[in-house]
Coordinates of C-alpha atoms in Angstrom, one line a residue:
Chain A
M1 CA -0.5 14.9 -28.9
N2 CA -1.3 11.5 -30.1
E3 CA 1.6 10.1 -28.0
F4 CA 0.1 11.8 -24.9
F5 CA -3.1 9.8 -25.3
T6 CA -1.4 6.4 -25.9
L7 CA 1.2 6.7 -23.2
M8 CA -1.1 8.0 -20.5
K9 CA -4.1 5.9 -21.4
S10 CA -4.3 4.1 -18.0
E11 CA -4.4 7.4 -16.1
L12 CA -6.8 8.9 -18.6
V13 CA -9.3 6.1 -18.3
V14 CA -9.3 6.2 -14.5
T15 CA -9.7 10.0 -14.6
A16 CA -12.6 9.7 -17.0
I17 CA -14.3 7.2 -14.7
I18 CA -13.8 9.6 -11.7
F19 CA -15.5 12.4 -13.6
L20 CA -18.3 10.2 -14.8
L21 CA -19.0 9.2 -11.2
L22 CA -19.0 12.9 -10.2
F23 CA -21.6 13.6 -12.8
I24 CA -23.7 10.6 -11.8
K25 CA -23.5 11.9 -8.2
I26 CA -24.7 15.3 -9.2
S27 CA -27.5 14.1 -11.4
K28 CA -28.9 11.4 -9.0
G29 CA -30.5 9.8 -12.0
I30 CA -29.5 6.2 -11.4
Q31 CA -30.8 3.8 -8.8
H32 CA -28.4 2.6 -6.1
S33 CA -28.3 -1.1 -7.0
S34 CA -27.8 -0.5 -10.7
L35 CA -25.1 2.1 -10.0
L36 CA -23.0 -0.6 -8.4
S37 CA -23.3 -2.8 -11.5
L38 CA -22.4 0.2 -13.7
I39 CA -19.3 0.9 -11.6
Q40 CA -18.3 -2.8 -11.8
V41 CA -18.6 -2.7 -15.6
L42 CA -16.6 0.5 -15.7
L43 CA -13.8 -1.0 -13.7
L44 CA -13.8 -4.1 -15.9
I45 CA -13.5 -1.8 -18.9
N46 CA -10.6 0.0 -17.1
F47 CA -8.9 -3.4 -16.6
I48 CA -9.4 -4.5 -20.2
A49 CA -8.3 -1.2 -21.6
G50 CA -4.9 -1.8 -20.0
F51 CA -4.0 -4.4 -22.5
F52 CA -4.1 -2.2 -25.6
F53 CA -1.7 0.3 -27.1
N54 CA 1.2 -0.5 -24.8
K55 CA 4.3 1.5 -25.7
S56 CA 7.4 2.7 -23.9
G57 CA 8.2 6.3 -23.6
G58 CA 8.4 9.4 -21.5
L59 CA 6.3 12.6 -21.3
F60 CA 6.9 16.1 -19.8
G61 CA 10.6 15.9 -20.0
D62 CA 10.7 12.3 -18.6
M63 CA 8.8 13.3 -15.5
Y64 CA 6.3 10.6 -16.5
Q65 CA 7.7 7.3 -17.9
T66 CA 6.0 4.2 -19.1
S67 CA 7.0 0.8 -20.4
P68 CA 5.2 -2.5 -21.0
L69 CA 6.4 -3.7 -17.5
I70 CA 4.9 -0.6 -15.9
V71 CA 1.6 -1.1 -17.8
F72 CA 1.5 -4.7 -16.6
Q73 CA 2.0 -3.6 -13.0
K74 CA -0.9 -1.1 -13.5
N75 CA -3.0 -3.9 -14.9
I76 CA -2.5 -6.0 -11.8
L77 CA -3.7 -3.0 -9.7
S78 CA -6.7 -2.4 -11.9
L79 CA -7.6 -6.1 -11.7
A80 CA -7.4 -6.0 -7.9
V81 CA -9.7 -2.9 -7.8
Y82 CA -12.2 -4.7 -10.0
L83 CA -12.1 -7.8 -7.8
I84 CA -12.6 -5.7 -4.7
S85 CA -15.7 -4.1 -6.2
L86 CA -17.1 -7.5 -6.8
L87 CA -16.1 -9.1 -3.5
C88 CA -17.4 -6.4 -1.3
T89 CA -20.8 -6.2 -3.0
D90 CA -22.7 -6.8 0.2
W91 CA -21.0 -4.0 2.1
L92 CA -21.1 -1.6 -0.9
K93 CA -24.8 -2.1 -1.4
K94 CA -25.5 -0.9 2.1
T95 CA -23.3 2.2 1.7
E96 CA -25.2 5.4 1.3
H97 CA -22.4 7.2 -0.5
L98 CA -21.4 4.7 -3.1
P99 CA -20.1 7.1 -5.8
E100 CA -17.9 9.0 -3.3
F101 CA -16.4 5.7 -2.1
F102 CA -15.3 4.8 -5.6
M103 CA -14.2 8.4 -6.4
L104 CA -11.8 8.1 -3.4
M105 CA -10.7 4.6 -4.3
L106 CA -10.1 5.6 -7.9
S107 CA -8.2 8.8 -6.9
A108 CA -5.9 6.6 -4.8
L109 CA -5.5 4.3 -7.8
L110 CA -4.7 7.2 -10.0
G111 CA -2.1 8.3 -7.6
M112 CA -0.6 4.8 -7.6
F113 CA -0.5 4.8 -11.4
F114 CA 1.4 8.1 -11.5
M115 CA 3.6 6.9 -8.7
I116 CA 4.6 3.7 -10.6
S117 CA 5.3 5.9 -13.7
S118 CA 7.1 8.7 -12.0
G119 CA 10.5 9.7 -13.2
N120 CA 11.0 12.7 -10.9
L121 CA 11.0 13.1 -7.2
L122 CA 8.4 15.9 -7.4
I123 CA 5.8 13.9 -9.2
F124 CA 6.7 10.9 -7.1
Y125 CA 5.9 12.9 -3.9
L126 CA 2.6 14.4 -5.3
S127 CA 1.4 11.0 -6.5
L128 CA 2.3 9.4 -3.2
E129 CA 0.1 11.9 -1.4
L130 CA -2.7 11.4 -3.9
A131 CA -2.4 7.6 -3.2
S132 CA -2.5 8.0 0.6
I133 CA -4.8 10.9 1.5
P134 CA -8.0 9.4 -0.1
V135 CA -7.3 6.0 1.6
A136 CA -7.5 7.7 5.0
A137 CA -10.9 9.1 4.1
M138 CA -11.9 5.6 2.9
A139 CA -10.8 4.1 6.2
N140 CA -13.3 6.5 7.9
F141 CA -16.2 5.4 5.7
D142 CA -18.2 3.7 8.5
L143 CA -18.9 7.1 9.9
S144 CA -20.9 6.0 12.9
K145 CA -18.5 3.3 14.0
K146 CA -16.0 4.3 16.7
R147 CA -13.3 1.9 15.5
S148 CA -13.5 3.2 11.9
S149 CA -12.7 6.7 12.9
E150 CA -9.9 5.6 15.3
G151 CA -8.3 3.5 12.5
A152 CA -8.6 6.5 10.1
M153 CA -7.0 8.8 12.6
K154 CA -4.1 6.4 13.0
M155 CA -3.8 6.1 9.3
I156 CA -3.8 9.8 8.5
L157 CA -1.3 10.7 11.3
S158 CA 1.1 8.0 10.4
S159 CA 1.0 8.7 6.7
A160 CA 1.4 12.4 7.2
F161 CA 4.4 11.8 9.5
S162 CA 6.0 9.4 7.1
S163 CA 5.6 11.8 4.2
G164 CA 7.3 14.4 6.3
I165 CA 10.2 12.1 6.8
L166 CA 10.2 11.3 3.1
L167 CA 10.3 15.0 2.2
F168 CA 13.3 15.6 4.5
G169 CA 15.1 12.8 2.7
I170 CA 14.2 14.3 -0.7
S171 CA 15.3 17.7 0.4
L172 CA 18.7 16.3 1.4
I173 CA 19.0 14.5 -2.0
Y174 CA 18.2 17.8 -3.7
G175 CA 20.9 19.5 -1.7
I176 CA 23.4 16.8 -2.6
T177 CA 22.7 16.5 -6.3
G178 CA 20.8 19.6 -7.4
T179 CA 18.4 17.6 -9.4
L180 CA 15.1 15.8 -8.9
S181 CA 15.1 13.6 -11.9
F182 CA 15.5 9.8 -11.5
A183 CA 17.7 9.6 -14.5
A184 CA 20.3 12.2 -13.4
I185 CA 20.5 11.3 -9.6
P186 CA 22.5 8.0 -9.9
Q187 CA 25.5 9.6 -11.6
L188 CA 25.8 12.1 -8.7
L189 CA 25.7 9.6 -5.9
D190 CA 28.9 8.1 -4.4
G191 CA 27.8 6.7 -1.0
S192 CA 28.9 9.5 1.3
T193 CA 27.6 9.7 4.8
L194 CA 25.1 12.4 4.0
Q195 CA 23.7 10.4 1.1
I196 CA 23.3 7.4 3.3
M197 CA 21.4 9.5 5.8
A198 CA 19.1 10.8 3.1
F199 CA 18.6 7.3 1.9
I200 CA 17.7 6.1 5.4
F201 CA 15.0 8.9 5.6
L202 CA 13.6 7.8 2.3
L203 CA 13.7 4.1 3.1
S204 CA 11.9 4.6 6.5
A205 CA 9.1 6.5 4.7
F206 CA 8.8 3.5 2.3
A207 CA 8.8 1.2 5.3
F208 CA 5.9 3.1 6.8
K209 CA 3.8 2.8 3.7
L210 CA 4.7 -0.8 3.1
S211 CA 4.4 -1.6 6.9
I212 CA 7.8 -3.1 7.3
V213 CA 8.7 -3.8 10.9
P214 CA 9.6 -1.6 13.0
F215 CA 7.3 0.9 11.2
H216 CA 4.3 -1.5 11.1
L217 CA 2.4 -0.4 14.2
W218 CA -0.5 1.4 12.4
T219 CA -1.2 -1.6 10.1
A220 CA -3.2 -3.9 12.3
D221 CA -5.3 -1.2 13.9
V222 CA -6.2 0.4 10.6
Y223 CA -7.0 -2.9 9.0
E224 CA -9.3 -3.9 11.9
G225 CA -11.0 -0.6 12.1
S226 CA -11.6 0.1 8.5
P227 CA -14.5 -1.2 6.4
I228 CA -13.4 -4.4 4.7
A229 CA -13.4 -2.9 1.2
T230 CA -10.8 -0.4 2.4
T231 CA -8.8 -3.1 4.2
S232 CA -8.5 -5.2 1.1
F233 CA -7.6 -2.1 -1.0
L234 CA -4.9 -1.2 1.5
S235 CA -3.4 -4.7 1.8
V236 CA -3.3 -5.5 -1.9
V237 CA -3.4 -2.5 -4.1
S238 CA -1.4 0.0 -1.9
K239 CA 1.1 -2.6 -0.9
G240 CA 1.6 -3.8 -4.5
A241 CA 2.1 -0.2 -5.8
I242 CA 4.6 0.8 -3.1
A243 CA 6.5 -2.5 -3.6
F244 CA 6.8 -1.7 -7.4
V245 CA 8.0 1.9 -6.6
L246 CA 10.4 0.7 -4.0
M247 CA 12.0 -1.5 -6.7
T248 CA 12.3 1.4 -9.1
A249 CA 13.8 3.6 -6.5
L250 CA 16.3 1.1 -5.3
Y251 CA 17.3 -0.3 -8.7
K252 CA 17.3 2.9 -10.7
V253 CA 17.9 5.9 -8.4
F254 CA 20.0 4.3 -5.7
A255 CA 21.8 1.8 -7.9
P256 CA 25.3 3.1 -6.9
M257 CA 24.6 2.5 -3.2
Q258 CA 23.6 -1.1 -3.7
D259 CA 25.9 -2.4 -0.9
V260 CA 24.3 -0.1 1.6
W261 CA 20.7 -0.9 0.8
Y262 CA 21.3 -4.6 0.5
T263 CA 22.4 -4.9 4.1
M264 CA 19.5 -2.8 5.3
L265 CA 17.0 -4.8 3.3
V266 CA 18.3 -8.1 4.7
I267 CA 17.9 -6.8 8.3
L268 CA 14.5 -5.4 7.6
A269 CA 13.3 -8.5 5.8
I270 CA 14.4 -10.8 8.6
I271 CA 12.7 -8.8 11.4
T272 CA 9.6 -8.2 9.3
M273 CA 9.1 -11.9 8.6
V274 CA 9.8 -12.9 12.2
I275 CA 7.7 -10.3 14.0
G276 CA 4.9 -10.5 11.4
N277 CA 4.7 -14.3 11.9
L278 CA 5.0 -14.3 15.7
F279 CA 2.2 -11.7 16.0
A280 CA 0.0 -13.4 13.5
I281 CA 0.1 -16.6 15.7
R282 CA -1.7 -14.9 18.6
Q283 CA -4.4 -13.0 16.7
Q284 CA -8.1 -13.9 17.2
N285 CA -9.7 -11.4 14.9
I286 CA -9.5 -12.5 11.2
K287 CA -8.7 -9.0 9.9
R288 CA -5.9 -8.5 12.4
F289 CA -4.7 -12.0 11.5
L290 CA -4.6 -11.1 7.8
A291 CA -2.9 -7.8 8.6
F292 CA 0.0 -9.6 10.3
S293 CA 0.1 -12.2 7.7
S294 CA 0.4 -9.5 5.1
I295 CA 3.3 -7.9 7.1
A296 CA 5.1 -11.3 6.9
Q297 CA 4.4 -11.5 3.2
V298 CA 6.0 -8.0 2.8
G299 CA 9.1 -9.5 4.4
F300 CA 9.2 -12.1 1.7
I301 CA 8.8 -9.4 -1.0
L302 CA 11.8 -7.7 0.5
V303 CA 13.8 -11.0 0.1
G304 CA 13.0 -10.8 -3.6
I305 CA 13.8 -7.1 -3.8
S306 CA 17.2 -7.5 -2.2
S307 CA 18.5 -9.4 -5.2
G308 CA 18.9 -6.2 -7.2
S309 CA 18.5 -7.7 -10.7
E310 CA 15.9 -8.5 -13.3
I311 CA 15.2 -11.8 -11.5
G312 CA 14.1 -9.8 -8.5
I313 CA 11.8 -7.6 -10.6
T314 CA 10.2 -10.6 -12.2
A315 CA 9.8 -12.5 -8.9
V316 CA 8.3 -9.5 -7.1
V317 CA 5.8 -8.7 -9.9
Y318 CA 4.8 -12.3 -10.2
F319 CA 4.4 -12.6 -6.5
V320 CA 2.3 -9.5 -6.2
L321 CA 0.0 -10.9 -8.9
I322 CA -0.4 -14.1 -6.9
Y323 CA -0.7 -12.3 -3.7
T324 CA -3.5 -10.2 -5.2
F325 CA -5.6 -13.3 -5.9
S326 CA -4.8 -15.1 -2.7
N327 CA -5.2 -12.2 -0.3
L328 CA -8.4 -10.9 -2.0
A329 CA -9.9 -14.4 -1.8
A330 CA -9.2 -14.6 1.9
F331 CA -10.5 -11.0 2.4
G332 CA -13.5 -11.8 0.3
V333 CA -14.5 -14.8 2.5
A334 CA -14.0 -12.7 5.6
A335 CA -16.0 -9.8 4.1
V336 CA -19.0 -12.0 3.2
I337 CA -19.1 -13.6 6.6
A338 CA -18.5 -10.4 8.6
E339 CA -21.2 -8.6 6.6
Q340 CA -23.9 -11.3 6.8
T341 CA -23.3 -12.6 10.4
G342 CA -21.1 -9.9 12.0
K343 CA -18.6 -12.5 13.1
E344 CA -14.9 -11.7 12.7
N345 CA -13.2 -14.1 15.1
I346 CA -11.3 -17.2 14.0
D347 CA -13.1 -19.2 16.6
D348 CA -16.4 -18.4 14.9
Y349 CA -15.1 -20.1 11.8
K350 CA -15.3 -23.5 13.5
G351 CA -17.5 -25.9 11.7
L352 CA -17.7 -23.7 8.6
Y353 CA -17.2 -26.6 6.3
K354 CA -20.5 -28.2 7.3
T355 CA -22.6 -25.2 6.4
N356 CA -20.6 -23.3 3.7
P357 CA -18.4 -25.8 1.8
F358 CA -17.8 -23.4 -1.1
L359 CA -16.6 -20.5 1.1
C360 CA -14.5 -23.0 3.0
W361 CA -12.7 -24.3 0.0
I362 CA -12.0 -20.8 -1.3
L363 CA -10.6 -19.9 2.1
A364 CA -8.5 -23.0 2.2
L365 CA -7.1 -22.4 -1.3
A366 CA -6.3 -18.8 -0.4
L367 CA -4.6 -19.7 2.9
F368 CA -2.6 -22.5 1.3
S369 CA -1.4 -20.1 -1.4
L370 CA -0.4 -17.5 1.2
A371 CA 1.4 -20.2 3.2
G372 CA 3.1 -21.4 0.0
I373 CA 2.0 -25.0 -0.3
P374 CA 2.1 -26.6 -3.8
P375 CA 0.3 -26.9 -6.2
T376 CA -1.1 -23.4 -5.4
A377 CA 0.5 -20.4 -7.0
G378 CA 1.8 -19.1 -3.7
F379 CA 4.4 -21.9 -3.7
F380 CA 5.9 -20.8 -7.0
G381 CA 5.7 -17.1 -6.0
K382 CA 7.7 -17.8 -2.8
L383 CA 10.0 -20.1 -4.6
F384 CA 11.0 -17.4 -7.2
L385 CA 11.3 -14.8 -4.5
I386 CA 13.7 -16.9 -2.5
T387 CA 15.6 -17.9 -5.6
A388 CA 16.0 -14.2 -6.5
G389 CA 17.2 -13.5 -2.9
A390 CA 19.7 -16.4 -3.2
T391 CA 21.4 -14.9 -6.2
K392 CA 23.4 -12.7 -3.8
G393 CA 24.8 -15.8 -2.2
S394 CA 23.9 -15.1 1.5
Y395 CA 22.5 -18.6 2.4
T396 CA 22.0 -17.8 6.1
F397 CA 19.5 -15.1 5.1
I398 CA 17.7 -17.5 2.7
T399 CA 17.6 -20.2 5.4
I400 CA 15.9 -17.8 7.8
A401 CA 13.4 -16.9 5.1
A402 CA 12.6 -20.6 4.5
L403 CA 12.3 -21.3 8.2
N404 CA 9.8 -18.5 8.4
M405 CA 7.6 -20.2 5.8
I406 CA 7.4 -23.1 8.2
I407 CA 6.3 -20.8 11.1
S408 CA 3.7 -19.3 8.9
L409 CA 2.3 -22.7 8.0
Y410 CA 1.3 -23.1 11.7
Y411 CA -1.1 -20.2 11.8
Y412 CA -2.5 -20.5 8.3
L413 CA -3.3 -24.2 9.0
R414 CA -4.8 -23.2 12.4
V415 CA -7.6 -21.3 10.5
I416 CA -8.1 -24.1 8.1
R417 CA -8.3 -26.6 11.0
A418 CA -10.9 -24.5 12.7
A419 CA -13.0 -24.3 9.5
F420 CA -12.7 -27.9 8.4
M421 CA -12.1 -30.1 11.4
D422 CA -13.2 -28.4 14.7
K423 CA -16.7 -29.2 15.9
N424 CA -19.0 -26.4 16.8
D425 CA -22.6 -26.6 18.2
N426 CA -23.5 -23.2 16.8
P427 CA -21.7 -22.8 13.5
I428 CA -22.2 -19.9 11.0
S429 CA -25.5 -20.5 9.2
T430 CA -25.5 -21.1 5.5
I431 CA -24.8 -17.9 3.6
K432 CA -26.5 -17.0 0.4
L433 CA -23.8 -15.7 -1.9
N434 CA -24.4 -12.9 -4.4
A435 CA -23.7 -13.9 -8.0
S436 CA -20.9 -11.2 -8.4
V437 CA -19.2 -12.3 -5.1
K438 CA -19.3 -15.9 -6.4
L439 CA -17.8 -14.8 -9.7
A440 CA -15.0 -12.9 -8.1
M441 CA -14.2 -15.9 -5.8
I442 CA -14.1 -18.2 -8.7
I443 CA -11.8 -15.8 -10.6
C444 CA -9.5 -15.7 -7.5
G445 CA -9.6 -19.5 -7.1
A446 CA -8.8 -20.0 -10.8
G447 CA -6.0 -17.4 -10.5
I448 CA -4.5 -19.2 -7.4
L449 CA -4.5 -22.5 -9.3
L450 CA -3.5 -21.4 -12.8
V451 CA -1.0 -18.7 -12.4
G452 CA 1.4 -21.1 -10.8
L453 CA 0.8 -24.0 -13.2
L454 CA 0.9 -22.0 -16.5
S455 CA 4.6 -21.3 -16.9
W456 CA 4.1 -18.7 -19.6
V457 CA 2.9 -16.2 -17.0
Y458 CA 6.3 -16.1 -15.4
D459 CA 8.1 -16.2 -18.8
Y460 CA 5.9 -13.3 -20.0
I461 CA 6.7 -11.1 -16.9
H462 CA 10.4 -12.1 -17.3
S463 CA 10.4 -11.0 -20.9
L464 CA 8.9 -7.6 -19.9
S465 CA 11.4 -7.0 -17.1
L466 CA 14.5 -7.5 -19.3
Chain B
M22 CA 28.0 38.1 10.2
Q23 CA 25.8 37.1 7.3
P24 CA 23.6 34.0 7.9
G25 CA 24.9 31.2 5.7
L26 CA 23.7 27.8 4.5
Y27 CA 24.9 26.2 7.8
H28 CA 22.8 28.4 9.9
I29 CA 19.7 27.7 8.0
L30 CA 20.3 24.0 7.9
F31 CA 20.8 24.0 11.6
L32 CA 17.5 25.8 12.1
S33 CA 15.7 23.4 9.8
A34 CA 17.2 20.3 11.4
A35 CA 16.2 21.6 14.8
L36 CA 12.7 22.4 13.6
F37 CA 12.4 18.9 12.1
F38 CA 13.4 17.2 15.3
I39 CA 11.2 19.4 17.5
G40 CA 8.4 18.3 15.2
V41 CA 9.3 14.6 15.6
Y42 CA 9.6 15.1 19.4
G43 CA 6.2 16.8 19.5
F44 CA 4.6 14.2 17.4
L45 CA 5.8 11.4 19.6
T46 CA 5.1 13.0 23.0
R47 CA 2.0 15.1 22.6
R48 CA -1.3 13.4 23.2
N49 CA -3.6 16.0 21.7
L50 CA -4.5 15.3 18.1
I51 CA -4.4 18.9 17.0
T52 CA -1.0 19.4 18.6
M53 CA 0.2 16.3 16.8
L54 CA -1.0 17.8 13.5
M55 CA 0.8 21.0 14.3
S56 CA 4.0 19.0 14.9
I57 CA 3.6 17.5 11.4
E58 CA 3.3 21.0 10.0
L59 CA 6.6 21.9 11.8
I60 CA 8.3 19.0 10.0
L61 CA 6.9 20.1 6.7
N62 CA 8.1 23.7 7.2
S63 CA 11.6 22.5 8.1
V64 CA 11.6 20.7 4.8
N65 CA 10.5 23.9 3.1
L66 CA 13.3 25.8 4.7
N67 CA 15.8 23.1 3.6
F68 CA 14.6 23.3 0.0
I69 CA 14.8 27.1 -0.2
A70 CA 18.2 27.2 1.5
F71 CA 19.6 24.7 -0.9
N72 CA 18.1 26.5 -3.8
K73 CA 19.5 29.9 -2.8
Y74 CA 23.0 28.9 -1.7
L75 CA 23.9 25.7 -3.7
W76 CA 21.9 25.7 -6.9
P77 CA 21.0 29.4 -7.5
N78 CA 20.3 29.0 -11.2
Q79 CA 17.4 26.6 -11.1
M80 CA 13.9 26.7 -9.7
D81 CA 13.2 23.0 -8.6
G82 CA 13.5 23.7 -4.9
L83 CA 11.2 26.7 -5.0
F84 CA 8.5 24.8 -6.9
F85 CA 8.8 21.8 -4.6
T86 CA 8.2 24.2 -1.7
L87 CA 5.0 25.5 -3.3
F88 CA 3.7 22.0 -3.8
I89 CA 4.5 21.0 -0.2
I90 CA 2.5 24.0 1.1
A91 CA -0.5 23.0 -1.1
I92 CA -0.4 19.3 -0.1
A93 CA 0.1 20.1 3.6
A94 CA -3.2 22.1 3.4
A95 CA -5.0 19.2 1.8
E96 CA -3.6 16.7 4.3
A97 CA -4.6 19.0 7.2
A98 CA -8.1 19.3 5.8
V99 CA -8.6 15.5 5.7
A100 CA -7.0 15.1 9.0
I101 CA -9.2 17.7 10.7
A102 CA -12.3 16.1 9.1
I103 CA -11.3 12.8 10.6
I104 CA -10.5 14.3 14.0
I105 CA -13.9 16.0 14.1
N106 CA -15.6 12.7 13.4
L107 CA -13.5 11.1 16.1
Y108 CA -14.6 13.8 18.5
R109 CA -18.2 13.1 17.7
S110 CA -17.9 9.4 18.6
H111 CA -15.3 9.7 21.5
N112 CA -16.1 13.1 22.9
S113 CA -12.4 13.8 23.1
I114 CA -9.4 14.5 20.9
D115 CA -6.9 12.9 23.2
V116 CA -5.2 9.9 21.6
E117 CA -5.2 8.1 24.9
N118 CA -9.0 7.9 24.7
A119 CA -9.0 6.3 21.3
E120 CA -7.9 2.8 22.5
D121 CA -10.5 0.4 21.2
L122 CA -8.0 -1.2 18.8
K123 CA -5.2 -2.9 20.7
Y124 CA -3.1 -6.0 20.6

């Protein structure tokens, strides 16, 4: 019984917060503004609680597994949710249904926690659904906006379709092996044609959720239509969680088929990076721009995953940590500007430096980090990903990945040029920043600078992944 | 002739691809949702057939089927709520009319 509480503490804390919010909603005793601060404190507690009582072990006949590395991955997600609750303060304050929004968000987070910890295809499927259905409801949270409901419609249809494909793959795996447990499947796989077909079904479902080209078409629409808190949740938390699970699935469950999935990942990584970059160049809306840039980043994550070793695990977890800080900082700036002025186009950012130097510096840091320019952490993240990819010895692939980093510089620097150098007669007026938004931006900025320079962060993740 | 595993697998594969075809060609949102239900039911058939013919002494496939039915209901509930909201703003449930977001 005691083991149950220590091993599942991340999930239990999140569940407790969800129930607390439910009771708060029923009682209606708390004012709207103080409710948001309460939620932020609860999310901070959730993040801090992740650092205590970390043990490895399995529960329910190893359907649920945990280890220090898994807990670390969960902590990254909790941190991202806390930062989102701070960064989107402006939008959240206006929302009428604040507790519901966080109930949905935390349910999705709970699903992701179970998904990362899953040791069985049944619990994996259940938690994947728990992680994706509430997000569709979150995407529709601007109930009166046409675009929001359109984005939500695209989200729920594509996620239902992809889970159908996933299930077909799982049913074939069950037919082949007669088991659903992650530990027992690898011994029964030998790379026959039917197994490859089942694997392709599973991989395409992952590709849908991770928005890998050619399954990316819903991404930009959903990102643009959804409220910005949902967009940042989708692009950081959901992407990170699925990337972690994809690693578990490939490294543990499909380990005997490594030759098969290596080739597939190389092809997917190349087209994802190229298409993501080329479409990002022509975007005018900042949310769409960040959507395509996050597609390109997923391509780089695939480069790291393709290595198939501990170096790959370390590089991906490290990169997701950095990506959390940099992408949330970029979304935070976009959120503040969109909420206070209603402007979302890159052209509107011209002359931003004159009026809002702080926002401009945070934006520049975030975009430099996403582009991978030293000394920001993004450089080290990309470096380790590409090093991990190079362990397989396919240098053409690595060269293509490196060339894609150069293409991505063009469009990231275009935004920075608009903000710093271009003249504008009618720039965005000076924006008064909320204290919590400022705090979150400073945390993100510090993260972008420090995670790369402090080498023990990488060493720590590496020691966990062994 | 008794129906065997192959017959049921053929049926479920056919259902799956009818569902995929319907999802990709139909323009009415409710019909698209029905196509997804077809896909999920083909998976259910698969699980039950595998359980009956290949692994008769375990229950994993049957339990999976029960969970799929429950989750499909939850998914349909959220999807229909979203579609109703879409209908309020667009006055139509045709996907061709939901075209504000484009490249």
